[in-house]
PDB file of C-alpha atoms and ligand atoms in Angstrom:
ATOM      1  CA  MET P 118       0.000   0.000   0.000  1.00 47.00           C
ATOM      2  CA  SER P 119       3.010   2.287   0.227  1.00 50.00           C
ATOM      3  CA  ALA P 120       3.747   2.227  -3.500  1.00 52.00           C
ATOM      4  CA  ALA P 121       2.692   5.874  -3.832  1.00 58.00           C
ATOM      5  CA  VAL P 122       5.559   6.981  -1.615  1.00 59.00           C
ATOM      6  CA  PRO P 123       8.801   7.188  -3.585  1.00 60.00           C
ATOM      7  CA  PRO P 124      11.717   5.917  -1.498  1.00 63.00           C
ATOM      8  CA  LYS P 125      14.240   8.303  -0.015  1.00 74.00           C
ATOM      9  CA  ILE P 126      12.785  11.382  -1.670  1.00 76.00           C
ATOM     10  CA  LEU P 127      14.020  13.670   1.088  1.00 78.00           C
ATOM     11  CA  GLN P 128      17.203  11.860   1.993  1.00 80.00           C
ATOM     12  CA  GLY P 129      20.091  14.272   2.344  1.00 83.00           C
ATOM     13  CA  LEU P 130      17.806  17.309   2.113  1.00 87.00           C
ATOM     14  CA  VAL P 131      16.166  17.417   5.522  1.00 89.00           C
ATOM     15  CA  ARG P 132      18.075  18.983   8.412  1.00 89.00           C
ATOM     16  CA  ASP P 133      15.541  18.607  11.198  1.00 93.00           C
ATOM     17  CA  LEU P 134      11.929  19.122  12.101  1.00 95.00           C
ATOM     18  CA  HIS P 135      11.382  22.873  11.909  1.00 96.00           C
ATOM     19  CA  HIS P 136       7.871  22.949  13.323  1.00 97.00           C
ATOM     20  CA  VAL P 137       4.625  21.099  13.797  1.00 97.00           C
ATOM     21  CA  ALA P 138       1.581  23.086  12.694  1.00 97.00           C
ATOM     22  CA  ILE P 139      -1.856  22.780  14.264  1.00 97.00           C
ATOM     23  CA  ALA P 140      -4.968  24.122  12.531  1.00 98.00           C
ATOM     24  CA  VAL P 141      -7.276  25.937  14.919  1.00 98.00           C
ATOM     25  CA  PRO P 142     -10.508  27.888  14.430  1.00 97.00           C
ATOM     26  CA  ASP P 143      -9.272  30.741  16.627  1.00 95.00           C
ATOM     27  CA  LEU P 144      -5.854  31.549  18.006  1.00 96.00           C
ATOM     28  CA  ALA P 145      -7.103  33.034  21.256  1.00 93.00           C
ATOM     29  CA  GLY P 146      -8.756  29.828  22.411  1.00 93.00           C
ATOM     30  CA  ALA P 147      -5.880  27.619  21.304  1.00 95.00           C
ATOM     31  CA  ARG P 148      -3.351  29.968  22.875  1.00 94.00           C
ATOM     32  CA  GLU P 149      -4.860  29.313  26.294  1.00 93.00           C
ATOM     33  CA  LEU P 150      -4.067  25.637  25.904  1.00 93.00           C
ATOM     34  CA  TYR P 151      -0.586  25.900  24.425  1.00 95.00           C
ATOM     35  CA  GLU P 152       0.690  28.927  26.307  1.00 94.00           C
ATOM     36  CA  GLY P 153      -1.402  28.517  29.431  1.00 91.00           C
ATOM     37  CA  ALA P 154      -1.914  24.833  30.143  1.00 90.00           C
ATOM     38  CA  LEU P 155       1.233  23.575  28.396  1.00 91.00           C
ATOM     39  CA  GLY P 156       3.381  26.560  29.368  1.00 94.00           C
ATOM     40  CA  LEU P 157       4.983  27.095  25.959  1.00 95.00           C
ATOM     41  CA  THR P 158       6.512  30.473  25.138  1.00 96.00           C
ATOM     42  CA  ALA P 159       4.460  32.408  22.598  1.00 95.00           C
ATOM     43  CA  THR P 160       5.795  34.947  20.123  1.00 93.00           C
ATOM     44  CA  GLU P 161       3.755  37.601  18.321  1.00 92.00           C
ATOM     45  CA  ILE P 162       0.873  36.681  16.063  1.00 95.00           C
ATOM     46  CA  GLU P 163       1.830  37.145  12.448  1.00 95.00           C
ATOM     47  CA  HIS P 164      -0.430  37.506   9.440  1.00 95.00           C
ATOM     48  CA  VAL P 165       0.854  35.524   6.453  1.00 91.00           C
ATOM     49  CA  PRO P 166      -0.979  36.982   3.455  1.00 90.00           C
ATOM     50  CA  ASP P 167       0.278  34.456   0.931  1.00 86.00           C
ATOM     51  CA  GLN P 168      -1.504  31.629   2.731  1.00 88.00           C
ATOM     52  CA  GLN P 169      -4.331  33.743   4.200  1.00 94.00           C
ATOM     53  CA  VAL P 170      -3.566  32.668   7.731  1.00 95.00           C
ATOM     54  CA  ASN P 171      -2.597  34.096  11.098  1.00 97.00           C
ATOM     55  CA  VAL P 172       0.198  32.210  12.807  1.00 96.00           C
ATOM     56  CA  LEU P 173       1.214  32.060  16.441  1.00 97.00           C
ATOM     57  CA  VAL P 174       4.641  30.516  16.939  1.00 96.00           C
ATOM     58  CA  LEU P 175       5.297  28.904  20.319  1.00 96.00           C
ATOM     59  CA  PHE P 176       8.475  27.357  21.622  1.00 96.00           C
ATOM     60  CA  ALA P 177       9.162  24.472  23.979  1.00 94.00           C
ATOM     61  CA  GLY P 178      12.889  25.040  24.372  1.00 94.00           C
ATOM     62  CA  THR P 179      14.116  25.107  20.783  1.00 91.00           C
ATOM     63  CA  GLN P 180      11.164  23.122  19.496  1.00 94.00           C
ATOM     64  CA  ARG P 181       8.550  25.004  17.632  1.00 95.00           C
ATOM     65  CA  ILE P 182       4.799  24.657  17.325  1.00 96.00           C
ATOM     66  CA  GLU P 183       2.781  26.854  14.999  1.00 97.00           C
ATOM     67  CA  LEU P 184      -0.897  27.472  15.610  1.00 97.00           C
ATOM     68  CA  VAL P 185      -2.563  28.436  12.356  1.00 97.00           C
ATOM     69  CA  GLU P 186      -5.971  30.067  12.055  1.00 97.00           C
ATOM     70  CA  PRO P 187      -7.749  31.055   8.848  1.00 97.00           C
ATOM     71  CA  ALA P 188      -7.604  34.756   7.962  1.00 96.00           C
ATOM     72  CA  ALA P 189     -10.133  34.475   5.134  1.00 94.00           C
ATOM     73  CA  GLU P 190     -13.082  32.296   4.242  1.00 93.00           C
ATOM     74  CA  ASP P 191     -11.251  30.794   1.294  1.00 92.00           C
ATOM     75  CA  SER P 192      -8.066  30.183   3.267  1.00 94.00           C
ATOM     76  CA  PRO P 193      -6.733  26.649   2.852  1.00 92.00           C
ATOM     77  CA  ILE P 194      -7.073  26.359   6.640  1.00 96.00           C
ATOM     78  CA  SER P 195     -10.799  27.159   6.443  1.00 96.00           C
ATOM     79  CA  LYS P 196     -11.217  24.258   4.048  1.00 94.00           C
ATOM     80  CA  PHE P 197      -9.146  21.996   6.254  1.00 94.00           C
ATOM     81  CA  LEU P 198     -11.164  22.874   9.371  1.00 97.00           C
ATOM     82  CA  ALA P 199     -14.449  22.337   7.549  1.00 96.00           C
ATOM     83  CA  ARG P 200     -13.315  18.932   6.328  1.00 94.00           C
ATOM     84  CA  ARG P 201     -11.371  17.579   9.285  1.00 93.00           C
ATOM     85  CA  GLY P 202     -11.799  19.913  12.239  1.00 96.00           C
ATOM     86  CA  ALA P 203      -9.032  21.322  14.421  1.00 97.00           C
ATOM     87  CA  GLY P 204      -5.876  19.275  14.740  1.00 96.00           C
ATOM     88  CA  LEU P 205      -2.508  18.408  13.281  1.00 97.00           C
ATOM     89  CA  HIS P 206      -2.103  20.199   9.963  1.00 97.00           C
ATOM     90  CA  HIS P 207       1.450  19.601   8.780  1.00 97.00           C
ATOM     91  CA  LEU P 208       5.018  18.685   9.621  1.00 96.00           C
ATOM     92  CA  ALA P 209       7.638  21.151   8.436  1.00 97.00           C
ATOM     93  CA  TRP P 210      11.161  20.029   7.614  1.00 96.00           C
ATOM     94  CA  ARG P 211      14.079  22.414   7.518  1.00 96.00           C
ATOM     95  CA  VAL P 212      16.209  22.411   4.395  1.00 96.00           C
ATOM     96  CA  ASP P 213      19.274  24.492   3.562  1.00 96.00           C
ATOM     97  CA  ASP P 214      18.295  25.343   0.008  1.00 96.00           C
ATOM     98  CA  LEU P 215      14.601  25.250  -0.801  1.00 97.00           C
ATOM     99  CA  VAL P 216      14.974  25.919  -4.534  1.00 97.00           C
ATOM    100  CA  ALA P 217      17.443  23.049  -4.854  1.00 95.00           C
ATOM    101  CA  ALA P 218      15.212  20.759  -2.771  1.00 95.00           C
ATOM    102  CA  LEU P 219      12.180  21.502  -4.956  1.00 95.00           C
ATOM    103  CA  ALA P 220      14.183  20.955  -8.133  1.00 94.00           C
ATOM    104  CA  HIS P 221      15.362  17.619  -6.748  1.00 92.00           C
ATOM    105  CA  LEU P 222      11.816  16.527  -5.884  1.00 92.00           C
ATOM    106  CA  SER P 223      10.445  17.669  -9.244  1.00 92.00           C
ATOM    107  CA  ALA P 224      13.141  15.691 -11.023  1.00 91.00           C
ATOM    108  CA  LEU P 225      12.031  12.614  -9.074  1.00 89.00           C
ATOM    109  CA  GLY P 226       8.447  13.223 -10.154  1.00 90.00           C
ATOM    110  CA  VAL P 227       7.249  13.902  -6.606  1.00 90.00           C
ATOM    111  CA  ARG P 228       3.892  15.648  -6.522  1.00 92.00           C
ATOM    112  CA  LEU P 229       4.191  19.163  -5.079  1.00 95.00           C
ATOM    113  CA  ILE P 230       1.621  21.751  -4.079  1.00 95.00           C
ATOM    114  CA  HIS P 231       4.173  24.536  -4.641  1.00 95.00           C
ATOM    115  CA  ASP P 232       7.031  24.147  -7.086  1.00 93.00           C
ATOM    116  CA  THR P 233       8.505  27.516  -6.164  1.00 96.00           C
ATOM    117  CA  PRO P 234       9.154  28.998  -2.679  1.00 97.00           C
ATOM    118  CA  ARG P 235       6.411  31.018  -0.983  1.00 95.00           C
ATOM    119  CA  GLU P 236       6.657  33.513   1.853  1.00 92.00           C
ATOM    120  CA  GLY P 237       6.185  31.811   5.228  1.00 90.00           C
ATOM    121  CA  SER P 238       6.081  33.233   8.749  1.00 87.00           C
ATOM    122  CA  HIS P 239       9.040  34.990  10.385  1.00 87.00           C
ATOM    123  CA  GLY P 240      11.066  35.528   7.227  1.00 90.00           C
ATOM    124  CA  THR P 241      11.028  31.899   6.154  1.00 95.00           C
ATOM    125  CA  ARG P 242      10.531  30.556   2.651  1.00 97.00           C
ATOM    126  CA  VAL P 243       8.284  27.525   2.395  1.00 96.00           C
ATOM    127  CA  ALA P 244       6.735  25.038  -0.023  1.00 97.00           C
ATOM    128  CA  PHE P 245       4.325  22.169   0.493  1.00 96.00           C
ATOM    129  CA  LEU P 246       4.520  18.653  -0.885  1.00 95.00           C
ATOM    130  CA  HIS P 247       1.292  17.017  -1.940  1.00 93.00           C
ATOM    131  CA  PRO P 248       0.041  14.714   0.845  1.00 90.00           C
ATOM    132  CA  LYS P 249      -0.514  11.969  -1.743  1.00 89.00           C
ATOM    133  CA  ALA P 250       3.282  11.879  -2.081  1.00 86.00           C
ATOM    134  CA  THR P 251       3.867  11.597   1.663  1.00 87.00           C
ATOM    135  CA  GLY P 252       1.540   8.962   3.007  1.00 87.00           C
ATOM    136  CA  GLY P 253      -1.370  11.289   3.678  1.00 88.00           C
ATOM    137  CA  VAL P 254       0.528  13.652   5.973  1.00 92.00           C
ATOM    138  CA  LEU P 255       0.893  17.193   4.687  1.00 94.00           C
ATOM    139  CA  MET P 256       4.586  18.152   4.709  1.00 95.00           C
ATOM    140  CA  GLU P 257       6.246  21.481   4.247  1.00 96.00           C
ATOM    141  CA  LEU P 258       9.845  22.343   3.471  1.00 97.00           C
ATOM    142  CA  VAL P 259      11.220  25.438   5.201  1.00 97.00           C
ATOM    143  CA  GLU P 260      14.271  27.509   4.494  1.00 97.00           C
ATOM    144  CA  ASP P 261      14.832  29.585   7.617  1.00 96.00           C
ATOM    145  CA  PRO P 262      17.605  32.179   7.569  1.00 92.00           C
ATOM    146  CA  ALA P 263      17.335  32.473  11.365  1.00 87.00           C
ATOM    147  CA  ALA P 264      17.890  28.763  12.067  1.00 75.00           C
TER     148      ALA P 264
HETATM  149 CO1   CO J 380       4.314  25.449   8.492  1.00 59.28          CO
END
Protein backbone atom coordinates (compact mmCIF):
# COMPACT_ATOMS: atom_id res chain seq x y z
CA MET A 1 0.00 0.00 0.00
CA SER A 2 3.01 2.29 0.23
CA ALA A 3 3.75 2.23 -3.50
CA ALA A 4 2.69 5.87 -3.83
CA VAL A 5 5.56 6.98 -1.61
CA PRO A 6 8.80 7.19 -3.59
CA PRO A 7 11.72 5.92 -1.50
CA LYS A 8 14.24 8.30 -0.02
CA ILE A 9 12.78 11.38 -1.67
CA LEU A 10 14.02 13.67 1.09
CA GLN A 11 17.20 11.86 1.99
CA GLY A 12 20.09 14.27 2.34
CA LEU A 13 17.81 17.31 2.11
CA VAL A 14 16.17 17.42 5.52
CA ARG A 15 18.08 18.98 8.41
CA ASP A 16 15.54 18.61 11.20
CA LEU A 17 11.93 19.12 12.10
CA HIS A 18 11.38 22.87 11.91
CA HIS A 19 7.87 22.95 13.32
CA VAL A 20 4.63 21.10 13.80
CA ALA A 21 1.58 23.09 12.69
CA ILE A 22 -1.86 22.78 14.26
CA ALA A 23 -4.97 24.12 12.53
CA VAL A 24 -7.28 25.94 14.92
CA PRO A 25 -10.51 27.89 14.43
CA ASP A 26 -9.27 30.74 16.63
CA LEU A 27 -5.85 31.55 18.01
CA ALA A 28 -7.10 33.03 21.26
CA GLY A 29 -8.76 29.83 22.41
CA ALA A 30 -5.88 27.62 21.30
CA ARG A 31 -3.35 29.97 22.87
CA GLU A 32 -4.86 29.31 26.29
CA LEU A 33 -4.07 25.64 25.90
CA TYR A 34 -0.59 25.90 24.42
CA GLU A 35 0.69 28.93 26.31
CA GLY A 36 -1.40 28.52 29.43
CA ALA A 37 -1.91 24.83 30.14
CA LEU A 38 1.23 23.57 28.40
CA GLY A 39 3.38 26.56 29.37
CA LEU A 40 4.98 27.10 25.96
CA THR A 41 6.51 30.47 25.14
CA ALA A 42 4.46 32.41 22.60
CA THR A 43 5.79 34.95 20.12
CA GLU A 44 3.75 37.60 18.32
CA ILE A 45 0.87 36.68 16.06
CA GLU A 46 1.83 37.14 12.45
CA HIS A 47 -0.43 37.51 9.44
CA VAL A 48 0.85 35.52 6.45
CA PRO A 49 -0.98 36.98 3.46
CA ASP A 50 0.28 34.46 0.93
CA GLN A 51 -1.50 31.63 2.73
CA GLN A 52 -4.33 33.74 4.20
CA VAL A 53 -3.57 32.67 7.73
CA ASN A 54 -2.60 34.10 11.10
CA VAL A 55 0.20 32.21 12.81
CA LEU A 56 1.21 32.06 16.44
CA VAL A 57 4.64 30.52 16.94
CA LEU A 58 5.30 28.90 20.32
CA PHE A 59 8.48 27.36 21.62
CA ALA A 60 9.16 24.47 23.98
CA GLY A 61 12.89 25.04 24.37
CA THR A 62 14.12 25.11 20.78
CA GLN A 63 11.16 23.12 19.50
CA ARG A 64 8.55 25.00 17.63
CA ILE A 65 4.80 24.66 17.33
CA GLU A 66 2.78 26.85 15.00
CA LEU A 67 -0.90 27.47 15.61
CA VAL A 68 -2.56 28.44 12.36
CA GLU A 69 -5.97 30.07 12.06
CA PRO A 70 -7.75 31.06 8.85
CA ALA A 71 -7.60 34.76 7.96
CA ALA A 72 -10.13 34.48 5.13
CA GLU A 73 -13.08 32.30 4.24
CA ASP A 74 -11.25 30.79 1.29
CA SER A 75 -8.07 30.18 3.27
CA PRO A 76 -6.73 26.65 2.85
CA ILE A 77 -7.07 26.36 6.64
CA SER A 78 -10.80 27.16 6.44
CA LYS A 79 -11.22 24.26 4.05
CA PHE A 80 -9.15 22.00 6.25
CA LEU A 81 -11.16 22.87 9.37
CA ALA A 82 -14.45 22.34 7.55
CA ARG A 83 -13.31 18.93 6.33
CA ARG A 84 -11.37 17.58 9.28
CA GLY A 85 -11.80 19.91 12.24
CA ALA A 86 -9.03 21.32 14.42
CA GLY A 87 -5.88 19.27 14.74
CA LEU A 88 -2.51 18.41 13.28
CA HIS A 89 -2.10 20.20 9.96
CA HIS A 90 1.45 19.60 8.78
CA LEU A 91 5.02 18.68 9.62
CA ALA A 92 7.64 21.15 8.44
CA TRP A 93 11.16 20.03 7.61
CA ARG A 94 14.08 22.41 7.52
CA VAL A 95 16.21 22.41 4.39
CA ASP A 96 19.27 24.49 3.56
CA ASP A 97 18.30 25.34 0.01
CA LEU A 98 14.60 25.25 -0.80
CA VAL A 99 14.97 25.92 -4.53
CA ALA A 100 17.44 23.05 -4.85
CA ALA A 101 15.21 20.76 -2.77
CA LEU A 102 12.18 21.50 -4.96
CA ALA A 103 14.18 20.96 -8.13
CA HIS A 104 15.36 17.62 -6.75
CA LEU A 105 11.82 16.53 -5.88
CA SER A 106 10.45 17.67 -9.24
CA ALA A 107 13.14 15.69 -11.02
CA LEU A 108 12.03 12.61 -9.07
CA GLY A 109 8.45 13.22 -10.15
CA VAL A 110 7.25 13.90 -6.61
CA ARG A 111 3.89 15.65 -6.52
CA LEU A 112 4.19 19.16 -5.08
CA ILE A 113 1.62 21.75 -4.08
CA HIS A 114 4.17 24.54 -4.64
CA ASP A 115 7.03 24.15 -7.09
CA THR A 116 8.50 27.52 -6.16
CA PRO A 117 9.15 29.00 -2.68
CA ARG A 118 6.41 31.02 -0.98
CA GLU A 119 6.66 33.51 1.85
CA GLY A 120 6.19 31.81 5.23
CA SER A 121 6.08 33.23 8.75
CA HIS A 122 9.04 34.99 10.39
CA GLY A 123 11.07 35.53 7.23
CA THR A 124 11.03 31.90 6.15
CA ARG A 125 10.53 30.56 2.65
CA VAL A 126 8.28 27.52 2.39
CA ALA A 127 6.73 25.04 -0.02
CA PHE A 128 4.32 22.17 0.49
CA LEU A 129 4.52 18.65 -0.88
CA HIS A 130 1.29 17.02 -1.94
CA PRO A 131 0.04 14.71 0.85
CA LYS A 132 -0.51 11.97 -1.74
CA ALA A 133 3.28 11.88 -2.08
CA THR A 134 3.87 11.60 1.66
CA GLY A 135 1.54 8.96 3.01
CA GLY A 136 -1.37 11.29 3.68
CA VAL A 137 0.53 13.65 5.97
CA LEU A 138 0.89 17.19 4.69
CA MET A 139 4.59 18.15 4.71
CA GLU A 140 6.25 21.48 4.25
CA LEU A 141 9.85 22.34 3.47
CA VAL A 142 11.22 25.44 5.20
CA GLU A 143 14.27 27.51 4.49
CA ASP A 144 14.83 29.59 7.62
CA PRO A 145 17.61 32.18 7.57
CA ALA A 146 17.34 32.47 11.37
CA ALA A 147 17.89 28.76 12.07
CO1 LIG B 1 4.31 25.45 8.49
